[in-house]
C-alpha positions as a printed Julia matrix, in Angstrom:
203×3 Matrix{Float64}:
 -25.66  -56.53  45.58
 -25.07  -55.3   49.05
 -21.74  -53.71  50.41
 -19.96  -56.93  50.51
 -15.96  -57.23  50.74
 -14.14  -56.27  47.43
 -11.09  -57.97  48.72
 -12.08  -61.58  47.81
  -8.91  -62.63  45.62
  -5.73  -60.86  45.13
  -6.25  -60.8   41.4
  -9.54  -58.81  41.97
  -7.43  -55.67  42.97
  -6.07  -55.31  39.35
  -9.32  -53.82  38.26
 -10.51  -52.57  41.5
 -12.54  -49.37  40.92
 -10.68  -47.56  43.81
  -7.94  -46.85  41.08
 -10.04  -44.79  39.18
  -8.64  -41.65  40.58
  -5.17  -42.64  39.93
  -5.61  -43.69  36.2
  -4.4   -42.39  32.98
  -6.69  -43.29  29.88
  -5.48  -43.82  26.24
  -8.74  -43.06  24.08
  -8.99  -43.38  20.31
  -9.44  -40.08  18.85
 -12.17  -39.68  16.21
 -11.58  -36.13  15.34
 -10.52  -34.83  11.96
  -6.91  -33.99  10.81
  -7.75  -30.36  11.56
  -8.41  -30.75  15.22
  -5.72  -33.51  15.64
  -2.61  -31.09  14.61
   0.58  -33.01  13.98
  -0.72  -36.76  13.89
  -0.63  -37.89  10.47
  -2.32  -40.87   9.02
   0.09  -41.99   6.47
   0.53  -45.59   5.39
  -0.31  -48.55   7.44
  -1.41  -47.84  11.0
  -0.98  -50.0   14.05
  -4.33  -50.23  15.74
  -4.4   -49.11  19.36
  -7.2   -50.37  21.48
  -9.99  -47.88  22.04
  -9.33  -47.31  25.84
  -5.96  -48.44  27.69
  -5.45  -47.19  31.17
  -2.12  -46.62  33.36
  -2.17  -45.93  37.03
  -0.73  -42.76  38.1
   1.75  -44.74  40.45
   3.5   -45.81  36.92
   3.83  -42.48  35.9
   5.76  -41.06  38.78
   7.53  -44.27  40.03
   5.32  -44.5   43.29
   5.25  -48.04  45.02
   1.97  -49.28  46.27
   0.83  -52.71  47.42
  -0.06  -53.85  44.1
   2.88  -52.71  42.16
   6.5   -53.62  42.48
   9.61  -52.85  40.47
  12.69  -54.72  39.53
  15.85  -53.76  37.35
  16.55  -55.15  33.71
  18.36  -54.45  30.53
  17.41  -53.01  27.2
  20.33  -52.97  24.62
  23.11  -52.03  26.62
  21.35  -49.81  29.26
  20.26  -50.75  32.82
  16.56  -49.85  33.08
  13.92  -49.79  35.96
  10.79  -51.57  35.31
   7.41  -51.69  37.37
   4.8   -54.41  37.19
   1.67  -52.57  37.53
  -1.8   -54.52  37.75
  -3.5   -51.05  37.18
  -2.07  -50.68  33.72
  -4.04  -52.38  30.9
  -0.97  -52.04  28.48
   2.74  -52.03  28.68
   4.48  -48.57  28.43
   8.12  -47.3   27.85
   9.44  -43.79  28.64
  10.11  -41.53  25.62
  13.67  -40.76  27.42
  14.38  -44.53  27.07
  13.25  -44.71  23.42
  15.46  -41.64  22.53
  18.62  -43.15  24.33
  18.74  -46.49  22.85
  16.99  -45.58  19.61
  14.15  -47.76  19.66
  11.98  -47.73  16.37
   8.41  -46.46  16.67
   5.73  -47.62  14.63
   2.82  -45.29  13.64
  -0.21  -45.94  15.29
  -4.05  -44.72  15.15
  -4.79  -41.37  16.83
  -5.1   -41.64  20.72
  -5.22  -39.06  23.41
  -3.66  -39.54  27.11
  -6.11  -38.31  29.55
  -4.9   -37.56  33.12
  -7.31  -38.69  35.92
  -7.46  -34.8   36.66
  -8.77  -34.08  33.13
  -5.56  -32.79  31.65
  -5.27  -34.35  28.32
  -2.16  -34.79  26.08
  -1.51  -36.6   22.37
  -0.23  -40.01  22.48
   1.62  -41.21  19.37
   3.31  -44.54  18.26
   4.1   -48.0   19.51
   7.32  -49.66  20.07
   7.14  -53.09  18.86
   8.91  -56.1   19.68
  10.84  -54.52  22.41
  13.32  -56.94  24.11
  13.83  -56.41  27.98
  16.26  -58.85  29.9
  15.0   -59.21  33.48
  17.08  -61.05  36.08
  14.86  -64.37  35.52
  13.49  -64.27  31.93
  13.38  -62.22  28.78
  10.63  -60.35  27.7
   9.75  -59.57  23.88
   6.55  -57.38  23.84
   5.07  -53.99  22.42
   5.27  -51.03  24.49
   3.35  -47.5   24.22
   5.5   -44.53  24.57
   4.9   -42.0   27.35
   6.78  -39.61  29.56
   7.41  -41.58  32.76
   9.18  -40.24  36.16
  11.68  -42.42  38.03
  10.69  -45.52  35.53
  11.91  -46.68  32.14
   8.96  -49.18  31.44
   5.83  -50.42  32.77
   4.57  -53.97  32.35
   0.64  -53.92  32.57
  -2.07  -56.67  32.15
  -1.05  -56.73  28.45
   1.9   -58.79  29.51
   0.38  -60.48  32.71
  -2.41  -61.91  30.79
   0.27  -63.86  28.67
   1.83  -65.57  31.46
  -1.07  -67.96  32.34
  -1.75  -68.87  35.8
   0.35  -66.78  38.59
   0.68  -67.07  42.12
   1.19  -63.31  43.47
   2.38  -62.75  46.92
   1.91  -58.85  47.29
   3.28  -59.09  50.91
   6.58  -60.49  49.75
   6.15  -58.49  46.25
   6.78  -61.63  44.29
   5.02  -63.47  41.49
   5.53  -66.96  40.44
   4.57  -68.26  36.85
   5.55  -71.02  34.14
   7.85  -70.39  31.43
   8.37  -73.45  28.99
   9.14  -76.25  31.68
  10.52  -73.89  34.31
   9.06  -72.2   37.34
  10.04  -68.39  37.29
  10.11  -66.07  40.51
  10.17  -62.68  39.78
  10.71  -60.6   42.87
  11.05  -56.66  43.71
  14.45  -55.34  43.77
  15.14  -54.47  47.32
  17.22  -51.5   46.14
  14.18  -49.77  44.41
  11.94  -50.31  47.32
  12.33  -46.7   48.71
  12.47  -45.13  45.16
   9.33  -43.24  45.72
   7.59  -39.85  44.91
   5.74  -37.52  47.07
   2.03  -37.01  46.1
   2.72  -33.15  46.63
   4.59  -33.56  43.18
   1.3   -34.67  41.58
  -0.62  -31.26  42.5
   0.73  -28.66  40.55
């Protein structure tokens, strides 16, 4: 239809096409073993969705109007996580996986394709990772990936499981129900200025 406004509802922005230039895609790879190199298909594999996306904001830790950061704990390590409506799945930094020795299950082959067209190979899934946030405990699966200034990303994979949410992007807060209680998750003010110049993305 015509050129109507796309700002009908806050939740619309989660899949807005304007995010396309800032997305990473993880796509299932149907190439044979010779083309795949080091990835091996041994034993039971965890299925990875054919296409998953991660906004470039998550990769570099860049705060935008539809993302916000909060502190938490994994094992005994303090972490910085981002809630990102432009990410279809949850992600965890390879550095954190190594530091706290998080087990990684084998998955079907997939590639990570940058918005610029640069491709890298994805591998594995960290299943049932426990993340302690200030107001709740999250147990979910995460795809390992190199992230700058961030340890974990919570995407639509997690958000959809929370049911109805009230999101205030101006105040960077979301309210939802866990059990019989209302939970309010807010941006940590100390992380608001933790951004990366876009010049770092052009190399």
